C-alpha positions as a printed Julia matrix, in Angstrom:
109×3 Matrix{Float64}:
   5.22  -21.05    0.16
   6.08  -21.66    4.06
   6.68  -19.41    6.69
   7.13  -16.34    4.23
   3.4   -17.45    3.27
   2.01  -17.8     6.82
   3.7   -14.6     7.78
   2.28  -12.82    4.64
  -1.46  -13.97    5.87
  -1.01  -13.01    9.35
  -2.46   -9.89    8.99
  -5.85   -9.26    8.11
  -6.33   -7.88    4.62
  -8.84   -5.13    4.72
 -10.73   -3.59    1.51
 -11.36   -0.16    2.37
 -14.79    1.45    2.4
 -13.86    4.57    0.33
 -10.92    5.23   -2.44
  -7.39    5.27   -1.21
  -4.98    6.84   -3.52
  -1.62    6.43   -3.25
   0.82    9.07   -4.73
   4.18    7.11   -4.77
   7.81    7.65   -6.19
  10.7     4.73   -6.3
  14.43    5.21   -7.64
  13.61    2.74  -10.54
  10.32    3.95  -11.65
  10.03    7.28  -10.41
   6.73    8.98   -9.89
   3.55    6.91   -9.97
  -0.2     6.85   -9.35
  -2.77    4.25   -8.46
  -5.11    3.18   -5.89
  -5.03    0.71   -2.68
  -6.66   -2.6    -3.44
  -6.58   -3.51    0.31
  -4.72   -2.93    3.17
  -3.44   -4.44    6.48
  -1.01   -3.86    9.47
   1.81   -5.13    7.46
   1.42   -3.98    3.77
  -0.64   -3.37    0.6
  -1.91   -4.56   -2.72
  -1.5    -1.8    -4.73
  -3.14   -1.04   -8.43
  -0.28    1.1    -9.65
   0.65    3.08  -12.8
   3.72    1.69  -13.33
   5.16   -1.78  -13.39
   7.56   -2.47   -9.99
   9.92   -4.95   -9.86
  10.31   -7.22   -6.73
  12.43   -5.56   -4.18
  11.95   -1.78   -5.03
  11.58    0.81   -2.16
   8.4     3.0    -2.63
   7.95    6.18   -0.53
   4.19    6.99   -0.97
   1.72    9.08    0.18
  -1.87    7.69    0.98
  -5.01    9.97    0.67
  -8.16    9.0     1.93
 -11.65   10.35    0.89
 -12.82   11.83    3.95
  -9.54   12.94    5.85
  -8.01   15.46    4.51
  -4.1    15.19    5.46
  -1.88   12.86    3.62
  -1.15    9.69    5.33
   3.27    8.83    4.2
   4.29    5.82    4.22
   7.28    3.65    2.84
   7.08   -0.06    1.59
   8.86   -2.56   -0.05
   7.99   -3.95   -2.9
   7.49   -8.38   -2.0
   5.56   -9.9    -5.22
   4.51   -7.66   -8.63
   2.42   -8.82  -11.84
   2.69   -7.36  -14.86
   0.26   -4.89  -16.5
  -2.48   -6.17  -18.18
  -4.18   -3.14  -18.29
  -4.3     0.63  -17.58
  -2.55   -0.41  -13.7
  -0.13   -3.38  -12.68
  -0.72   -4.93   -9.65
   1.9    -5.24   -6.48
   2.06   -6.19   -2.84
   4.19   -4.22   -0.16
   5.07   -4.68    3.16
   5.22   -1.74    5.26
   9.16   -0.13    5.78
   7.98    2.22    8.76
   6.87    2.03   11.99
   4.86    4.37   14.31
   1.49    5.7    14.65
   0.8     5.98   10.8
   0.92    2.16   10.83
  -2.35    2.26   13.02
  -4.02    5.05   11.14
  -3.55    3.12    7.53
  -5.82    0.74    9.39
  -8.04    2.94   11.0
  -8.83    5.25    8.12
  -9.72    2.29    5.57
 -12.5     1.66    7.67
């Protein structure tokens, strides 16, 4: 595990209070659907659609329940598990920077 680990757990993992869908799209996979698990300042666990494979570059849109704009967002994707139902699981770490960083945060709440 080491520093990757401790770097991973830096942040604190927030689940949000309401739904936040996530309307993504990688060069592998193409188009997918699925819903944020939790969040933090520096990625995601994400219930997804389709299966990812370590490494892949998502560009994704995040919709929360009671703001009504689109939040975008690009991640990569840093550990995946396989399907073992309707949605595999994956975590990202955030690609961008900026203000929509602090809003991801902000609008789980």
């Amino acid at each position: 595990m080491g520093a990757e680990h401790d770097q991973q757990r830096r942040a604190e993992r927030l689940v949000p209070a309401h739904t936040v869908r996530i309307e993504a799209e990688t060069a592998v996979a193409g188009p997918t659907r699925g819903e944020a698990r939790n969040l933090s300042d520096g990625g995601a666990c994400l219930a997804l659609d389709a299966d990812l494979g370590v490494g892949e570059e998502l560009l994704m849109r995040l919709l929360f329940d009671h703001y009504d704009n689109p939040v975008p967002a690009t991640g990569r994707v840093v550990w995946a598990s396989p399907r073992s139902g309707p949605r595999g699981r994956c975590g990202i770490q955030w690609t961008h920077s900026g203000p929509h960083r602090r809003w991801i945060g902000w609008l789980a709440r």
